[in-house]
Amino acid sequence: MILIGELINCTRKRIRAAVEAQDAAYIQQIARKQADAGAAVLDVNGGIAGRELECLTWLVDVVQEVTDLPLCLDSSDPAAIRAALKLCKQAPMINSITDEAARWNGLLPVIREHKLKTIALCMSDSGTPGSVEDRINTASRLVDRLTAEGLALDDIFVDACVMPVSAEPDGGRFLAEAIGCITARYPGIHTSVGLSNVSFGLPVRKLLNQTYLVLLMARGLDAAIADPCDEHLMRSIFAAEALLARDEYCASYLRAYRKGKLEPLAVAAS
Amino acid sequence: MILIGELINCTRKRIRAAVEAQDAAYIQQIARKQADAGAAVLDVNGGIAGRELECLTWLVDVVQEVTDLPLCLDSSDPAAIRAALKLCKQAPMINSITDEAARWNGLLPVIREHKLKTIALCMSDSGTPGSVEDRINTASRLVDRLTAEGLALDDIFVDACVMPVSAEPDGGRFLAEAIGCITARYPGIHTSVGLSNVSFGLPVRKLLNQTYLVLLMARGLDAAIADPCDEHLMRSIFAAEALLARDEYCASYLRAYRKGKLEPLAVAAS
């Protein structure tokens, strides 16, 4: 499982305040915590209106002072991405290209030029997909266009859109089914989700997020933008990988056990 | 999810001791606990060598004094099943018929005569199935034979064999895939598992059991023989049903929340 740490995101109040105050120590603390907790990549979102290039580049510098993990540049602004890319010590991921004309045209050149791994979010100019077929069709169109531009399947992380089940009751199972079809159609591709959206509007959100990740792993999901500091989520991932034969000899599971990471925890209620 | 409470089973030392001592109060306490925890059916296993008929019938009487839940008669002995059946206040399930000649020939007449719901365990005279195809083939043969004998798909609960991932690393995902294929091939059929076998030989078994149940629910599993008193397992089921649109308006999830069943719990380590 490729866990992309979600916490350094300017839509989160505490992060936004830290960015505005140039509080590098706080950002670095969050970066370290995510790295220590097992994130494979750190998402970095500097989306403060009108200041995105400045904020994103500052975040990239600050985060790279404390971790060697690759970053996931979370922006729809090609100028901000290009500026941040120059600072990256290793090739970053892009979050995200879509099938919307403006976004596609803006981001494709930089992705193609640097052969960057990218999240391909299944949104088009007609909006977010509804049915299983919608999701598969938008995903296929994105994948076919990206591979035609020279990207390898291994560089593409299809995100077929998590919707809150409180608003779209069938959205949870539709996405699960779509992920099963997409991974079968394109062997070697990655699929990813922005996990926490699924539980919006319902109580005990962490329980829903953790359970949904396991449901999607059963259909082939191998990446997620999520909170690596959620110990219950991480326990579920260790268990699911062992159960799905993605963890040879259950080695990671047993290592996590020996390190006390599977031990009794108090379950957080929200 | 049809949860079949597993606790009243003479292979468990404490239950066996209670049966041998005719300690009805203890058995009834376990029956009530499982009913209160949300079991839909109670498995009853009186398998003490040479005394199965006597033990099973005693258990059926004792359990029915305190609950109206249907029972699942867990025995391969047709005489014990027939004797217990006469005492059942409502039609029981049978656990389990297999494709082994002796067991098939022994149990089929009583299942057919009373049109009993039955677990169809995917074992044949050549043993337990290994690959996905093995599982699907044995399941299909059992289902086709049972429907030819007049059973409805709704009466059949295919159990395609849970194996310990510690011994058969691919067994976990093979079973998940087989369940997906079986539910697609036979719409309206049920699939069930004896859950806890998956975690045999590994630490923090409850975490593995709980995670595996969710993985299998993603592929269509709708029944399990498991411990309804495991609050973490039950929380996972509430969440998974809401996420898979098996819980209209998330009504059961929200009811469980209001009753405090999704609240913070200490996670048991084993």
Coordinates of C-alpha atoms in Angstrom, one line a residue:
Chain A
M1 CA 0.0 0.0 0.0
I2 CA 1.3 3.4 -1.0
L3 CA 0.2 5.7 1.7
I4 CA 0.3 9.4 0.6
G5 CA 0.3 11.5 3.8
E6 CA -2.5 14.0 3.6
L7 CA -1.8 16.3 6.5
I8 CA 0.2 19.1 5.0
N9 CA -2.7 20.8 3.3
C10 CA -3.6 24.5 3.4
T11 CA -7.4 23.6 3.5
R12 CA -6.6 22.5 7.0
K13 CA -6.9 25.5 9.3
R14 CA -3.8 24.7 11.5
I15 CA -1.6 24.2 8.4
R16 CA -2.9 27.3 6.8
A17 CA -2.1 29.3 9.9
A18 CA 1.4 27.8 10.0
V19 CA 2.0 28.6 6.4
E20 CA 0.8 32.2 6.9
A21 CA 3.0 32.6 9.9
Q22 CA 6.0 30.9 8.2
D23 CA 6.1 28.5 11.1
A24 CA 8.5 26.0 9.6
A25 CA 8.9 24.0 12.8
Y26 CA 5.2 23.1 12.9
I27 CA 5.2 22.0 9.3
Q28 CA 8.3 19.9 9.9
Q29 CA 6.9 18.3 12.9
I30 CA 3.9 17.2 10.9
A31 CA 6.1 16.0 8.1
R32 CA 8.3 13.9 10.5
K33 CA 5.2 12.4 12.2
Q34 CA 3.8 11.2 8.9
A35 CA 7.2 9.8 7.8
D36 CA 7.7 8.0 11.1
A37 CA 4.1 6.6 10.9
G38 CA 4.8 5.0 7.6
A39 CA 3.8 7.4 4.8
A40 CA 5.5 6.6 1.5
V41 CA 4.9 10.0 -0.1
L42 CA 3.9 13.3 1.5
D43 CA 1.2 15.4 -0.2
V44 CA 1.9 19.1 -0.1
N45 CA -0.9 21.6 -0.7
G46 CA -0.2 25.3 -0.7
G47 CA -3.6 26.4 -1.9
I48 CA -3.9 29.9 -0.5
A49 CA -5.7 32.0 -3.1
G50 CA -3.4 34.3 -5.0
R51 CA -0.3 33.0 -3.1
E52 CA -0.1 29.4 -4.2
L53 CA 3.2 29.5 -6.0
E54 CA 4.9 31.2 -3.0
C55 CA 3.2 28.9 -0.4
L56 CA 3.9 25.6 -2.3
T57 CA 7.5 26.3 -2.9
W58 CA 8.0 27.4 0.7
L59 CA 6.4 24.1 1.9
V60 CA 8.5 22.0 -0.5
D61 CA 11.7 23.6 0.9
V62 CA 10.6 23.3 4.5
V63 CA 9.5 19.7 4.3
Q64 CA 12.6 18.5 2.4
E65 CA 14.8 19.8 5.2
V66 CA 13.5 17.0 7.4
T67 CA 12.6 14.1 5.2
D68 CA 13.8 12.3 2.1
L69 CA 10.3 11.0 1.2
P70 CA 9.1 12.0 -2.3
L71 CA 6.4 14.7 -2.4
C72 CA 3.1 14.8 -4.1
L73 CA 2.5 18.3 -5.4
D74 CA -1.2 19.0 -4.8
S75 CA -2.2 21.9 -7.1
S76 CA -4.0 22.7 -10.3
D77 CA -1.7 25.6 -11.0
P78 CA 0.9 24.7 -13.6
A79 CA 3.1 27.7 -12.6
A80 CA 3.2 26.6 -9.0
I81 CA 3.9 23.0 -10.0
R82 CA 6.8 24.1 -12.3
A83 CA 8.3 26.3 -9.6
A84 CA 8.0 23.6 -6.9
L85 CA 9.3 21.0 -9.2
K86 CA 12.6 22.8 -9.6
L87 CA 13.1 22.5 -5.8
C88 CA 12.2 18.9 -5.5
K89 CA 15.2 16.7 -4.6
Q90 CA 13.5 13.7 -6.3
A91 CA 10.7 13.4 -8.8
P92 CA 7.4 14.3 -7.2
M93 CA 3.9 13.0 -7.9
I94 CA 1.3 15.3 -9.2
N95 CA -2.2 15.6 -7.6
S96 CA -4.0 15.7 -9.9
I97 CA -4.7 15.8 -13.6
T98 CA -8.3 15.4 -14.7
D99 CA -10.2 15.1 -17.9
E100 CA -11.4 18.7 -17.6
A101 CA -10.0 20.6 -20.6
A102 CA -8.5 23.5 -18.7
R103 CA -6.8 21.3 -16.2
W104 CA -5.6 18.8 -18.7
N105 CA -4.1 21.5 -21.0
G106 CA -2.5 23.2 -18.1
L107 CA -0.9 20.2 -16.4
L108 CA -0.2 17.8 -19.2
P109 CA 2.9 19.6 -20.6
V110 CA 4.8 19.5 -17.3
I111 CA 3.8 15.9 -16.5
R112 CA 4.8 14.7 -20.0
E113 CA 8.0 16.7 -20.1
H114 CA 9.3 15.2 -16.8
K115 CA 7.4 11.8 -17.0
L116 CA 5.9 12.5 -13.6
K117 CA 3.8 10.0 -11.7
T118 CA 0.4 11.5 -11.5
I119 CA -3.0 11.0 -9.9
A120 CA -5.6 10.9 -12.7
L121 CA -8.8 12.1 -11.0
C122 CA -11.9 11.0 -12.8
M123 CA -13.5 14.3 -13.3
S124 CA -14.5 15.8 -16.7
D125 CA -16.2 18.9 -17.9
S126 CA -19.5 17.2 -17.3
G127 CA -18.6 16.8 -13.6
T128 CA -18.0 13.9 -11.2
P129 CA -18.9 10.4 -12.4
G130 CA -22.0 8.7 -11.0
S131 CA -22.4 5.1 -12.1
V132 CA -19.8 2.4 -12.3
E133 CA -19.8 2.8 -16.1
D134 CA -19.2 6.6 -15.8
R135 CA -16.2 6.0 -13.6
I136 CA -14.8 3.3 -15.9
N137 CA -15.3 5.4 -19.0
T138 CA -13.7 8.5 -17.5
A139 CA -10.9 6.5 -16.1
S140 CA -10.3 4.7 -19.4
R141 CA -10.3 8.0 -21.3
L142 CA -7.7 9.5 -18.9
V143 CA -5.5 6.4 -19.0
D144 CA -5.6 6.1 -22.8
R145 CA -4.8 9.8 -23.2
L146 CA -2.0 9.7 -20.7
T147 CA -0.4 6.5 -22.1
A148 CA -0.7 8.0 -25.6
E149 CA 1.4 10.9 -24.3
G150 CA 4.1 8.5 -23.2
L151 CA 3.3 7.8 -19.6
A152 CA 3.7 4.2 -18.3
L153 CA 0.8 2.6 -16.5
D154 CA 3.0 2.4 -13.5
D155 CA 3.1 6.2 -13.4
I156 CA -0.7 6.5 -13.4
F157 CA -2.7 6.5 -10.2
V158 CA -6.4 6.5 -11.1
D159 CA -8.7 8.1 -8.6
A160 CA -12.2 7.2 -9.5
C161 CA -13.8 9.6 -7.1
V162 CA -14.8 8.9 -3.5
M163 CA -18.3 10.4 -2.7
P164 CA -19.8 10.7 0.7
V165 CA -22.2 7.7 1.3
S166 CA -24.4 10.1 3.3
A167 CA -25.2 11.9 0.1
E168 CA -24.8 9.1 -2.5
P169 CA -25.6 5.8 -0.8
D170 CA -24.5 3.7 -3.8
G171 CA -21.3 5.7 -4.4
G172 CA -19.3 3.5 -2.1
R173 CA -20.0 0.2 -3.8
F174 CA -19.9 1.8 -7.3
L175 CA -16.4 3.0 -6.7
A176 CA -15.4 -0.4 -5.3
E177 CA -16.7 -2.1 -8.4
A178 CA -15.1 0.4 -10.7
I179 CA -11.7 -0.1 -9.1
G180 CA -12.0 -3.8 -9.7
C181 CA -12.8 -3.2 -13.4
I182 CA -10.0 -0.6 -13.9
T183 CA -7.3 -2.8 -12.3
A184 CA -8.4 -5.7 -14.4
R185 CA -8.5 -3.7 -17.6
Y186 CA -5.0 -2.1 -17.1
P187 CA -2.7 -4.6 -15.4
G188 CA 0.2 -2.6 -13.7
I189 CA -1.8 0.6 -13.1
H190 CA -2.3 2.0 -9.7
T191 CA -5.5 3.1 -8.1
S192 CA -5.8 5.7 -5.4
V193 CA -8.5 7.5 -3.4
G194 CA -8.9 10.6 -1.3
L195 CA -10.2 8.4 1.5
S196 CA -11.9 10.6 4.1
N197 CA -14.5 12.1 1.8
V198 CA -16.5 8.8 2.1
S199 CA -17.5 9.5 5.7
F200 CA -18.5 13.1 5.4
G201 CA -21.7 13.9 7.3
L202 CA -21.7 10.7 9.4
P203 CA -20.5 10.0 12.9
V204 CA -17.4 8.0 13.9
R205 CA -15.7 8.9 10.6
K206 CA -12.4 7.1 11.3
L207 CA -14.3 3.8 11.6
L208 CA -15.9 4.4 8.2
N209 CA -12.6 5.5 6.6
Q210 CA -10.7 2.5 7.9
T211 CA -13.4 0.1 6.8
Y212 CA -13.7 1.6 3.4
L213 CA -10.0 1.4 2.8
V214 CA -10.1 -2.4 3.4
L215 CA -13.2 -2.8 1.2
L216 CA -11.4 -1.0 -1.6
M217 CA -8.1 -3.0 -1.1
A218 CA -10.2 -6.1 -1.7
R219 CA -10.9 -4.8 -5.2
G220 CA -7.3 -3.9 -5.9
L221 CA -6.7 -0.4 -4.5
D222 CA -3.0 0.0 -3.8
A223 CA -2.7 3.7 -2.9
A224 CA -4.5 6.3 -0.8
I225 CA -4.2 9.8 0.3
A226 CA -4.9 9.4 4.0
D227 CA -3.7 10.1 7.5
P228 CA -0.7 7.8 8.3
C229 CA -0.9 9.0 11.9
D230 CA -4.3 7.2 12.3
E231 CA -3.0 4.0 14.1
H232 CA -6.3 2.2 13.5
L233 CA -6.0 2.8 9.8
M234 CA -2.5 1.6 9.7
R235 CA -3.4 -1.6 11.7
S236 CA -6.0 -2.4 9.1
I237 CA -3.6 -1.9 6.3
F238 CA -1.0 -4.3 7.8
A239 CA -3.8 -6.9 8.3
A240 CA -5.3 -6.5 4.8
E241 CA -1.9 -6.7 3.1
A242 CA -1.1 -10.0 5.0
L243 CA -4.6 -11.4 4.1
L244 CA -4.3 -10.4 0.4
A245 CA -0.9 -12.0 0.0
R246 CA 0.7 -8.6 -0.6
D247 CA 3.0 -9.1 2.4
E248 CA 5.3 -12.1 1.8
Y249 CA 5.5 -14.5 4.8
C250 CA 3.4 -11.8 6.6
A251 CA 6.8 -10.2 7.3
S252 CA 5.5 -6.6 7.6
Y253 CA 2.6 -7.7 9.7
L254 CA 4.9 -9.6 12.1
R255 CA 7.4 -6.7 12.2
A256 CA 4.6 -4.3 13.0
Y257 CA 3.5 -6.7 15.8
R258 CA 7.0 -6.8 17.3
K259 CA 7.2 -3.0 17.2
G260 CA 3.9 -2.8 19.2
K261 CA 2.0 -1.2 16.3
L262 CA -0.8 -3.8 16.4
E263 CA -1.2 -3.5 20.2
P264 CA -4.3 -2.5 22.0
L265 CA -5.3 1.1 21.3
A266 CA -8.1 3.3 22.5
V267 CA -10.4 3.7 19.5
A268 CA -10.9 7.4 18.6
A269 CA -14.6 8.3 18.2
S270 CA -14.4 10.7 15.3
Chain B
M1 CA -25.0 -9.6 7.3
I2 CA -26.3 -12.8 8.7
L3 CA -24.1 -13.4 11.7
I4 CA -24.2 -17.0 13.0
G5 CA -23.0 -17.0 16.6
E6 CA -20.2 -19.5 17.0
L7 CA -19.7 -19.7 20.7
I8 CA -21.8 -22.8 21.6
N9 CA -19.5 -25.4 20.3
C10 CA -18.2 -28.4 22.2
T11 CA -14.7 -28.1 20.6
R12 CA -14.4 -25.1 23.0
K13 CA -13.2 -26.4 26.4
R14 CA -15.5 -24.2 28.5
I15 CA -18.6 -25.3 26.5
R16 CA -17.6 -28.9 26.6
A17 CA -17.2 -28.8 30.3
A18 CA -20.6 -27.1 30.7
V19 CA -22.3 -29.8 28.5
E20 CA -20.6 -32.6 30.4
A21 CA -21.7 -31.0 33.7
Q22 CA -25.2 -30.3 32.3
D23 CA -24.6 -26.7 33.3
A24 CA -27.6 -25.2 31.5
A25 CA -27.2 -21.8 33.1
Y26 CA -23.8 -21.3 31.5
I27 CA -24.9 -22.3 28.1
Q28 CA -28.0 -20.0 28.4
Q29 CA -25.8 -17.1 29.4
I30 CA -23.7 -17.6 26.3
A31 CA -26.8 -17.9 24.2
R32 CA -28.3 -14.7 25.6
K33 CA -25.0 -12.8 25.2
Q34 CA -24.8 -13.7 21.5
A35 CA -28.5 -12.9 20.9
D36 CA -28.1 -9.5 22.6
A37 CA -24.9 -8.8 20.6
G38 CA -26.8 -9.2 17.3
A39 CA -26.5 -12.8 16.2
A40 CA -29.2 -13.7 13.7
V41 CA -28.7 -17.5 14.2
L42 CA -27.0 -19.5 16.9
D43 CA -24.7 -22.4 15.9
V44 CA -25.0 -25.4 18.2
N45 CA -22.3 -28.0 18.2
G46 CA -22.6 -31.0 20.5
G47 CA -19.7 -32.9 19.1
I48 CA -18.5 -35.1 22.0
A49 CA -17.5 -38.4 20.6
G50 CA -20.1 -41.1 21.0
R51 CA -22.5 -38.8 22.7
E52 CA -23.4 -36.4 19.9
L53 CA -27.1 -37.1 19.7
E54 CA -27.6 -36.7 23.4
C55 CA -25.5 -33.6 23.7
L56 CA -26.9 -31.8 20.6
T57 CA -30.5 -32.4 21.7
W58 CA -29.8 -31.2 25.2
L59 CA -28.2 -28.1 23.8
V60 CA -31.1 -27.4 21.5
D61 CA -33.6 -27.6 24.4
V62 CA -31.5 -25.5 26.8
V63 CA -30.8 -22.8 24.2
Q64 CA -34.4 -22.5 23.1
E65 CA -35.5 -21.9 26.7
V66 CA -33.9 -18.4 26.5
T67 CA -34.0 -17.3 22.9
D68 CA -36.3 -17.4 19.9
L69 CA -33.4 -17.2 17.4
P70 CA -33.2 -19.9 14.8
L71 CA -30.4 -22.5 15.4
C72 CA -27.8 -23.9 13.1
L73 CA -27.3 -27.6 13.8
D74 CA -23.6 -28.2 13.6
S75 CA -23.1 -31.9 13.0
S76 CA -22.2 -34.4 10.4
D77 CA -24.3 -37.1 12.1
P78 CA -27.7 -37.6 10.5
A79 CA -29.2 -39.3 13.5
A80 CA -28.2 -36.4 15.8
I81 CA -29.6 -33.9 13.3
R82 CA -32.9 -35.7 13.0
A83 CA -33.3 -36.0 16.7
A84 CA -32.4 -32.3 17.2
L85 CA -34.7 -31.2 14.4
K86 CA -37.7 -32.6 16.1
L87 CA -37.1 -30.3 19.1
C88 CA -36.5 -27.2 17.1
K89 CA -39.3 -24.6 17.4
Q90 CA -38.5 -23.2 14.0
A91 CA -36.6 -24.5 11.0
P92 CA -32.9 -24.7 11.7
M93 CA -30.0 -24.4 9.4
I94 CA -27.6 -27.3 8.8
N95 CA -23.8 -26.9 9.2
S96 CA -22.8 -28.4 6.9
I97 CA -23.3 -30.6 3.8
T98 CA -20.2 -31.2 1.7
D99 CA -19.4 -32.9 -1.6
E100 CA -17.9 -35.9 0.3
A101 CA -19.9 -39.0 -0.6
A102 CA -20.5 -40.2 2.9
R103 CA -21.5 -36.8 4.2
W104 CA -23.7 -36.0 1.2
N105 CA -25.5 -39.3 1.4
G106 CA -26.0 -39.0 5.1
L107 CA -27.3 -35.5 5.3
L108 CA -29.1 -34.9 2.0
P109 CA -32.3 -36.9 2.8
V110 CA -33.1 -34.8 5.9
I111 CA -32.1 -31.5 4.2
R112 CA -34.3 -32.3 1.2
E113 CA -37.2 -33.7 3.2
H114 CA -37.5 -30.5 5.3
K115 CA -36.2 -28.1 2.8
L116 CA -33.6 -26.9 5.3
K117 CA -31.3 -24.0 4.8
T118 CA -27.8 -25.4 4.7
I119 CA -24.2 -24.4 4.6
A120 CA -22.6 -26.1 1.6
L121 CA -18.9 -26.5 2.6
C122 CA -16.6 -26.8 -0.4
M123 CA -14.9 -30.1 0.6
S124 CA -14.9 -33.2 -1.6
D125 CA -13.4 -36.6 -1.3
S126 CA -10.3 -35.1 -2.8
G127 CA -9.9 -32.8 0.1
T128 CA -10.1 -29.0 0.6
P129 CA -9.9 -26.8 -2.5
G130 CA -6.8 -24.9 -3.3
S131 CA -7.1 -22.6 -6.2
V132 CA -9.8 -20.1 -7.1
E133 CA -11.0 -22.5 -9.8
D134 CA -11.0 -25.5 -7.4
R135 CA -13.3 -23.5 -5.1
I136 CA -15.6 -22.4 -7.8
N137 CA -15.8 -25.9 -9.3
T138 CA -16.6 -27.6 -5.9
A139 CA -19.1 -24.8 -5.1
S140 CA -20.8 -25.1 -8.4
R141 CA -21.1 -28.9 -8.2
L142 CA -22.6 -28.6 -4.7
V143 CA -25.0 -25.8 -5.7
D144 CA -26.1 -27.6 -8.9
R145 CA -26.7 -30.8 -7.0
L146 CA -28.6 -29.1 -4.2
T147 CA -30.9 -27.1 -6.6
A148 CA -31.5 -30.3 -8.6
E149 CA -32.7 -31.8 -5.3
G150 CA -35.2 -29.0 -5.0
L151 CA -33.4 -26.5 -2.7
A152 CA -33.7 -22.8 -3.6
L153 CA -30.6 -20.7 -4.0
D154 CA -31.8 -18.6 -1.0
D155 CA -31.5 -21.8 1.1
I156 CA -27.9 -22.4 0.2
F157 CA -24.9 -20.8 2.0
V158 CA -21.7 -21.7 0.2
D159 CA -18.7 -21.8 2.4
A160 CA -15.7 -21.9 0.0
C161 CA -13.2 -22.8 2.8
V162 CA -11.2 -20.3 4.8
M163 CA -7.6 -21.5 5.2
P164 CA -5.0 -20.0 7.6
V165 CA -2.9 -17.4 5.7
S166 CA 0.0 -18.4 7.8
A167 CA -0.1 -21.8 6.1
E168 CA -1.5 -20.9 2.7
P169 CA -0.5 -17.3 1.9
D170 CA -2.6 -17.1 -1.2
G171 CA -5.7 -18.7 0.3
G172 CA -7.0 -15.4 1.6
R173 CA -7.2 -13.7 -1.8
F174 CA -8.2 -16.9 -3.6
L175 CA -11.3 -17.3 -1.4
A176 CA -12.2 -13.6 -1.8
E177 CA -12.0 -14.0 -5.6
A178 CA -14.0 -17.2 -5.5
I179 CA -16.7 -15.6 -3.5
G180 CA -17.0 -12.8 -6.1
C181 CA -17.4 -15.4 -8.8
I182 CA -19.9 -17.6 -7.0
T183 CA -22.2 -14.7 -6.0
A184 CA -22.0 -13.5 -9.7
R185 CA -22.8 -16.9 -11.1
Y186 CA -25.7 -17.6 -8.7
P187 CA -27.6 -14.5 -8.0
G188 CA -29.6 -14.8 -4.8
I189 CA -27.3 -17.4 -3.2
H190 CA -25.7 -16.8 0.1
T191 CA -22.0 -17.2 0.9
S192 CA -20.7 -17.8 4.4
V193 CA -17.3 -18.5 6.1
G194 CA -16.0 -19.9 9.3
L195 CA -14.1 -16.7 9.9
S196 CA -11.5 -17.3 12.6
N197 CA -9.6 -20.0 10.8
V198 CA -7.9 -17.4 8.6
S199 CA -5.8 -16.0 11.5
F200 CA -4.6 -19.3 12.9
G201 CA -0.9 -19.2 13.8
L202 CA -0.6 -15.4 13.7
P203 CA -0.7 -12.8 16.5
V204 CA -3.5 -10.3 17.1
R205 CA -6.0 -12.7 15.6
K206 CA -9.1 -10.5 16.1
L207 CA -7.6 -7.8 14.0
L208 CA -7.1 -10.3 11.1
N209 CA -10.6 -11.8 11.5
Q210 CA -12.2 -8.4 11.5
T211 CA -10.3 -7.2 8.5
Y212 CA -10.9 -10.4 6.6
L213 CA -14.6 -10.2 7.1
V214 CA -14.6 -6.7 5.5
L215 CA -12.4 -7.9 2.6
L216 CA -14.9 -10.7 1.9
M217 CA -17.9 -8.4 2.3
A218 CA -16.4 -6.4 -0.6
R219 CA -16.8 -9.5 -2.7
G220 CA -20.3 -10.2 -1.7
L221 CA -20.1 -12.3 1.5
D222 CA -23.4 -12.0 3.4
A223 CA -23.0 -14.5 6.2
A224 CA -20.4 -15.7 8.7
I225 CA -20.0 -18.0 11.6
A226 CA -18.2 -15.7 14.0
D227 CA -18.3 -14.2 17.5
P228 CA -21.0 -11.6 17.8
C229 CA -19.6 -10.6 21.2
D230 CA -16.5 -9.2 19.5
E231 CA -17.5 -5.5 19.5
H232 CA -14.8 -4.6 17.0
L233 CA -16.1 -7.1 14.5
M234 CA -19.6 -5.8 14.9
R235 CA -18.4 -2.2 14.5
S236 CA -16.7 -3.2 11.2
I237 CA -19.9 -4.9 10.0
F238 CA -22.0 -1.8 10.7
A239 CA -19.5 0.3 8.8
A240 CA -19.2 -2.0 5.9
E241 CA -22.9 -2.5 5.4
A242 CA -23.3 1.3 5.4
L243 CA -20.5 1.7 2.9
L244 CA -21.8 -1.1 0.6
A245 CA -25.4 0.3 0.4
R246 CA -26.7 -2.7 2.3
D247 CA -28.0 -0.4 5.1
E248 CA -30.7 2.0 3.7
Y249 CA -30.1 5.6 4.8
C250 CA -27.3 4.2 7.0
A251 CA -30.1 3.5 9.5
S252 CA -28.5 0.6 11.3
Y253 CA -25.2 2.4 11.4
L254 CA -26.8 5.4 13.0
R255 CA -28.9 3.3 15.4
A256 CA -25.7 1.5 16.5
Y257 CA -24.1 4.9 17.0
R258 CA -27.0 6.2 19.1
K259 CA -26.8 3.0 21.2
G260 CA -23.1 3.6 21.8
K261 CA -22.0 0.5 19.9
L262 CA -19.6 2.4 17.7
E263 CA -18.0 4.2 20.7
P264 CA -14.4 4.1 21.8
L265 CA -13.3 0.7 22.9
A266 CA -10.1 -0.8 24.1
V267 CA -8.8 -3.0 21.3
A268 CA -8.2 -6.6 22.4
A269 CA -4.8 -7.9 21.4
S270 CA -5.7 -11.5 20.6

